[in-house]
Amino acid sequence: MSAQGSLSGPDRRRAERVPMAPASGPVSVVGARLIDVSPYGMMIESPLAMTEDAVLQFRVVVEGRKADVSARVACCTPRPGTRHAYGIGLEFLDMPSEVREQIRSVLVPQTAARPAR
């Protein structure tokens, strides 16, 4: 890639996404299985494919506090395995700054506990 080339995949993200354990992480999404999250976006698992660039509404729960947010579908890819499921990469569009900061603060201990790559 040239110095002027665009970044793709995880390299274009503004913050690392942190995996969330089902039903036990500090961040969750009402009505969806959260795979990973950052202050700027998340990946959910869905039984249905979603159209890229579609804007969807979600209720994000951060340590018990709920916030309604809009997110743009950045990508939709089939998930490996025997289940029919898709990984839906989402970019938060109107995340209130206090919710973004709350997500950032609850992810710090999660990130520190992860082994270095």
PDB file of C-alpha atoms in Angstrom:
ATOM      1  CA  MET A   1       0.000   0.000   0.000  1.00  0.00           C
ATOM      2  CA  SER A   2       1.326   3.430  -0.860  1.00  0.00           C
ATOM      3  CA  ALA A   3       1.630   6.206   1.688  1.00  0.00           C
ATOM      4  CA  GLN A   4      -1.426   7.786   0.060  1.00  0.00           C
ATOM      5  CA  GLY A   5      -3.422   4.505   0.049  1.00  0.00           C
ATOM      6  CA  SER A   6      -6.535   4.154   2.124  1.00  0.00           C
ATOM      7  CA  LEU A   7      -6.699   1.865   5.115  1.00  0.00           C
ATOM      8  CA  SER A   8      -9.141  -1.000   5.246  1.00  0.00           C
ATOM      9  CA  GLY A   9     -10.623  -3.377   7.825  1.00  0.00           C
ATOM     10  CA  PRO A  10      -9.451  -3.028  11.422  1.00  0.00           C
ATOM     11  CA  ASP A  11      -6.687  -0.587  10.356  1.00  0.00           C
ATOM     12  CA  ARG A  12      -9.230   2.140   9.540  1.00  0.00           C
ATOM     13  CA  ARG A  13     -10.868   2.083  12.966  1.00  0.00           C
ATOM     14  CA  ARG A  14     -10.410   5.006  15.349  1.00  0.00           C
ATOM     15  CA  ALA A  15     -10.279   2.656  18.354  1.00  0.00           C
ATOM     16  CA  GLU A  16      -9.722  -1.054  18.899  1.00  0.00           C
ATOM     17  CA  ARG A  17     -12.861  -3.136  19.247  1.00  0.00           C
ATOM     18  CA  VAL A  18     -13.063  -5.179  22.445  1.00  0.00           C
ATOM     19  CA  PRO A  19     -14.834  -8.569  22.434  1.00  0.00           C
ATOM     20  CA  MET A  20     -17.869  -8.846  24.727  1.00  0.00           C
ATOM     21  CA  ALA A  21     -18.931 -12.061  26.432  1.00  0.00           C
ATOM     22  CA  PRO A  22     -22.588 -12.885  25.774  1.00  0.00           C
ATOM     23  CA  ALA A  23     -24.852 -11.536  28.537  1.00  0.00           C
ATOM     24  CA  SER A  24     -22.011 -10.695  30.924  1.00  0.00           C
ATOM     25  CA  GLY A  25     -20.044  -7.780  29.462  1.00  0.00           C
ATOM     26  CA  PRO A  26     -20.303  -4.170  30.627  1.00  0.00           C
ATOM     27  CA  VAL A  27     -21.782  -3.196  27.231  1.00  0.00           C
ATOM     28  CA  SER A  28     -24.760  -4.860  25.537  1.00  0.00           C
ATOM     29  CA  VAL A  29     -27.326  -4.168  22.820  1.00  0.00           C
ATOM     30  CA  VAL A  30     -31.047  -4.751  23.303  1.00  0.00           C
ATOM     31  CA  GLY A  31     -32.295  -7.389  20.854  1.00  0.00           C
ATOM     32  CA  ALA A  32     -28.917  -8.316  19.357  1.00  0.00           C
ATOM     33  CA  ARG A  33     -25.864 -10.440  20.162  1.00  0.00           C
ATOM     34  CA  LEU A  34     -22.928  -8.081  20.614  1.00  0.00           C
ATOM     35  CA  ILE A  35     -19.638  -9.518  19.308  1.00  0.00           C
ATOM     36  CA  ASP A  36     -17.313  -6.579  19.986  1.00  0.00           C
ATOM     37  CA  VAL A  37     -17.492  -2.843  20.636  1.00  0.00           C
ATOM     38  CA  SER A  38     -15.482   0.379  20.666  1.00  0.00           C
ATOM     39  CA  PRO A  39     -16.526   3.948  21.441  1.00  0.00           C
ATOM     40  CA  TYR A  40     -17.092   4.427  17.690  1.00  0.00           C
ATOM     41  CA  GLY A  41     -18.784   1.226  16.561  1.00  0.00           C
ATOM     42  CA  MET A  42     -19.672  -2.379  17.181  1.00  0.00           C
ATOM     43  CA  MET A  43     -20.180  -5.735  15.544  1.00  0.00           C
ATOM     44  CA  ILE A  44     -23.365  -7.672  16.166  1.00  0.00           C
ATOM     45  CA  GLU A  45     -24.452 -11.097  15.001  1.00  0.00           C
ATOM     46  CA  SER A  46     -27.672 -11.326  12.996  1.00  0.00           C
ATOM     47  CA  PRO A  47     -29.576 -14.198  11.358  1.00  0.00           C
ATOM     48  CA  LEU A  48     -30.385 -11.757   8.528  1.00  0.00           C
ATOM     49  CA  ALA A  49     -28.083  -9.969   6.105  1.00  0.00           C
ATOM     50  CA  MET A  50     -28.248  -6.167   6.227  1.00  0.00           C
ATOM     51  CA  THR A  51     -27.678  -3.658   3.463  1.00  0.00           C
ATOM     52  CA  GLU A  52     -24.447  -1.680   3.662  1.00  0.00           C
ATOM     53  CA  ASP A  53     -24.947   2.024   4.451  1.00  0.00           C
ATOM     54  CA  ALA A  54     -28.403   1.367   5.956  1.00  0.00           C
ATOM     55  CA  VAL A  55     -28.967   3.434   9.108  1.00  0.00           C
ATOM     56  CA  LEU A  56     -30.466   1.491  12.011  1.00  0.00           C
ATOM     57  CA  GLN A  57     -31.599   2.377  15.526  1.00  0.00           C
ATOM     58  CA  PHE A  58     -30.218   0.505  18.543  1.00  0.00           C
ATOM     59  CA  ARG A  59     -30.554   0.668  22.309  1.00  0.00           C
ATOM     60  CA  VAL A  60     -27.082   0.322  23.825  1.00  0.00           C
ATOM     61  CA  VAL A  61     -26.757  -0.557  27.520  1.00  0.00           C
ATOM     62  CA  VAL A  62     -23.548   0.484  29.290  1.00  0.00           C
ATOM     63  CA  GLU A  63     -23.315  -0.765  32.877  1.00  0.00           C
ATOM     64  CA  GLY A  64     -27.107  -0.706  33.158  1.00  0.00           C
ATOM     65  CA  ARG A  65     -27.617   2.737  31.578  1.00  0.00           C
ATOM     66  CA  LYS A  66     -29.590   2.745  28.314  1.00  0.00           C
ATOM     67  CA  ALA A  67     -29.029   5.046  25.331  1.00  0.00           C
ATOM     68  CA  ASP A  68     -30.716   5.077  21.926  1.00  0.00           C
ATOM     69  CA  VAL A  69     -28.247   5.490  19.054  1.00  0.00           C
ATOM     70  CA  SER A  70     -28.178   5.404  15.265  1.00  0.00           C
ATOM     71  CA  ALA A  71     -25.585   3.304  13.481  1.00  0.00           C
ATOM     72  CA  ARG A  72     -24.597   2.858   9.838  1.00  0.00           C
ATOM     73  CA  VAL A  73     -24.045  -0.649   8.482  1.00  0.00           C
ATOM     74  CA  ALA A  74     -20.376  -0.551   7.434  1.00  0.00           C
ATOM     75  CA  CYS A  75     -20.155  -4.227   6.457  1.00  0.00           C
ATOM     76  CA  CYS A  76     -22.129  -7.452   6.446  1.00  0.00           C
ATOM     77  CA  THR A  77     -20.259 -10.752   6.182  1.00  0.00           C
ATOM     78  CA  PRO A  78     -21.278 -14.384   6.679  1.00  0.00           C
ATOM     79  CA  ARG A  79     -20.030 -15.762  10.031  1.00  0.00           C
ATOM     80  CA  PRO A  80     -18.106 -19.042   9.977  1.00  0.00           C
ATOM     81  CA  GLY A  81     -19.677 -22.090  11.573  1.00  0.00           C
ATOM     82  CA  THR A  82     -22.729 -24.235  11.207  1.00  0.00           C
ATOM     83  CA  ARG A  83     -25.270 -21.554  12.151  1.00  0.00           C
ATOM     84  CA  HIS A  84     -26.658 -19.264   9.462  1.00  0.00           C
ATOM     85  CA  ALA A  85     -25.514 -15.885  10.759  1.00  0.00           C
ATOM     86  CA  TYR A  86     -23.924 -12.635   9.628  1.00  0.00           C
ATOM     87  CA  GLY A  87     -21.444 -10.324  11.291  1.00  0.00           C
ATOM     88  CA  ILE A  88     -22.778  -6.782  10.992  1.00  0.00           C
ATOM     89  CA  GLY A  89     -20.148  -4.065  11.422  1.00  0.00           C
ATOM     90  CA  LEU A  90     -21.763  -0.831  12.583  1.00  0.00           C
ATOM     91  CA  GLU A  91     -20.473   2.728  12.896  1.00  0.00           C
ATOM     92  CA  PHE A  92     -22.156   4.882  15.541  1.00  0.00           C
ATOM     93  CA  LEU A  93     -23.554   8.075  14.000  1.00  0.00           C
ATOM     94  CA  ASP A  94     -25.130  10.089  16.815  1.00  0.00           C
ATOM     95  CA  MET A  95     -23.580   8.659  19.934  1.00  0.00           C
ATOM     96  CA  PRO A  96     -23.942  11.193  22.788  1.00  0.00           C
ATOM     97  CA  SER A  97     -20.465  12.173  23.983  1.00  0.00           C
ATOM     98  CA  GLU A  98     -21.206  11.074  27.566  1.00  0.00           C
ATOM     99  CA  VAL A  99     -22.193   7.576  26.338  1.00  0.00           C
ATOM    100  CA  ARG A 100     -19.053   7.370  24.144  1.00  0.00           C
ATOM    101  CA  GLU A 101     -16.920   8.300  27.175  1.00  0.00           C
ATOM    102  CA  GLN A 102     -18.727   5.778  29.364  1.00  0.00           C
ATOM    103  CA  ILE A 103     -18.043   3.031  26.797  1.00  0.00           C
ATOM    104  CA  ARG A 104     -14.404   4.110  26.596  1.00  0.00           C
ATOM    105  CA  SER A 105     -14.034   4.001  30.407  1.00  0.00           C
ATOM    106  CA  VAL A 106     -15.618   0.533  30.821  1.00  0.00           C
ATOM    107  CA  LEU A 107     -13.452  -0.877  28.017  1.00  0.00           C
ATOM    108  CA  VAL A 108     -10.144   0.235  29.589  1.00  0.00           C
ATOM    109  CA  PRO A 109     -10.018  -2.686  32.096  1.00  0.00           C
ATOM    110  CA  GLN A 110     -11.172  -5.097  29.349  1.00  0.00           C
ATOM    111  CA  THR A 111      -8.376  -3.930  27.022  1.00  0.00           C
ATOM    112  CA  ALA A 112      -5.727  -4.051  29.766  1.00  0.00           C
ATOM    113  CA  ALA A 113      -6.630  -7.656  30.590  1.00  0.00           C
ATOM    114  CA  ARG A 114      -6.164  -8.815  26.973  1.00  0.00           C
ATOM    115  CA  PRO A 115      -2.829 -10.291  25.884  1.00  0.00           C
ATOM    116  CA  ALA A 116      -0.765  -8.152  23.508  1.00  0.00           C
ATOM    117  CA  ARG A 117      -0.975  -9.086  19.833  1.00  0.00           C
TER     118      ARG A 117
END
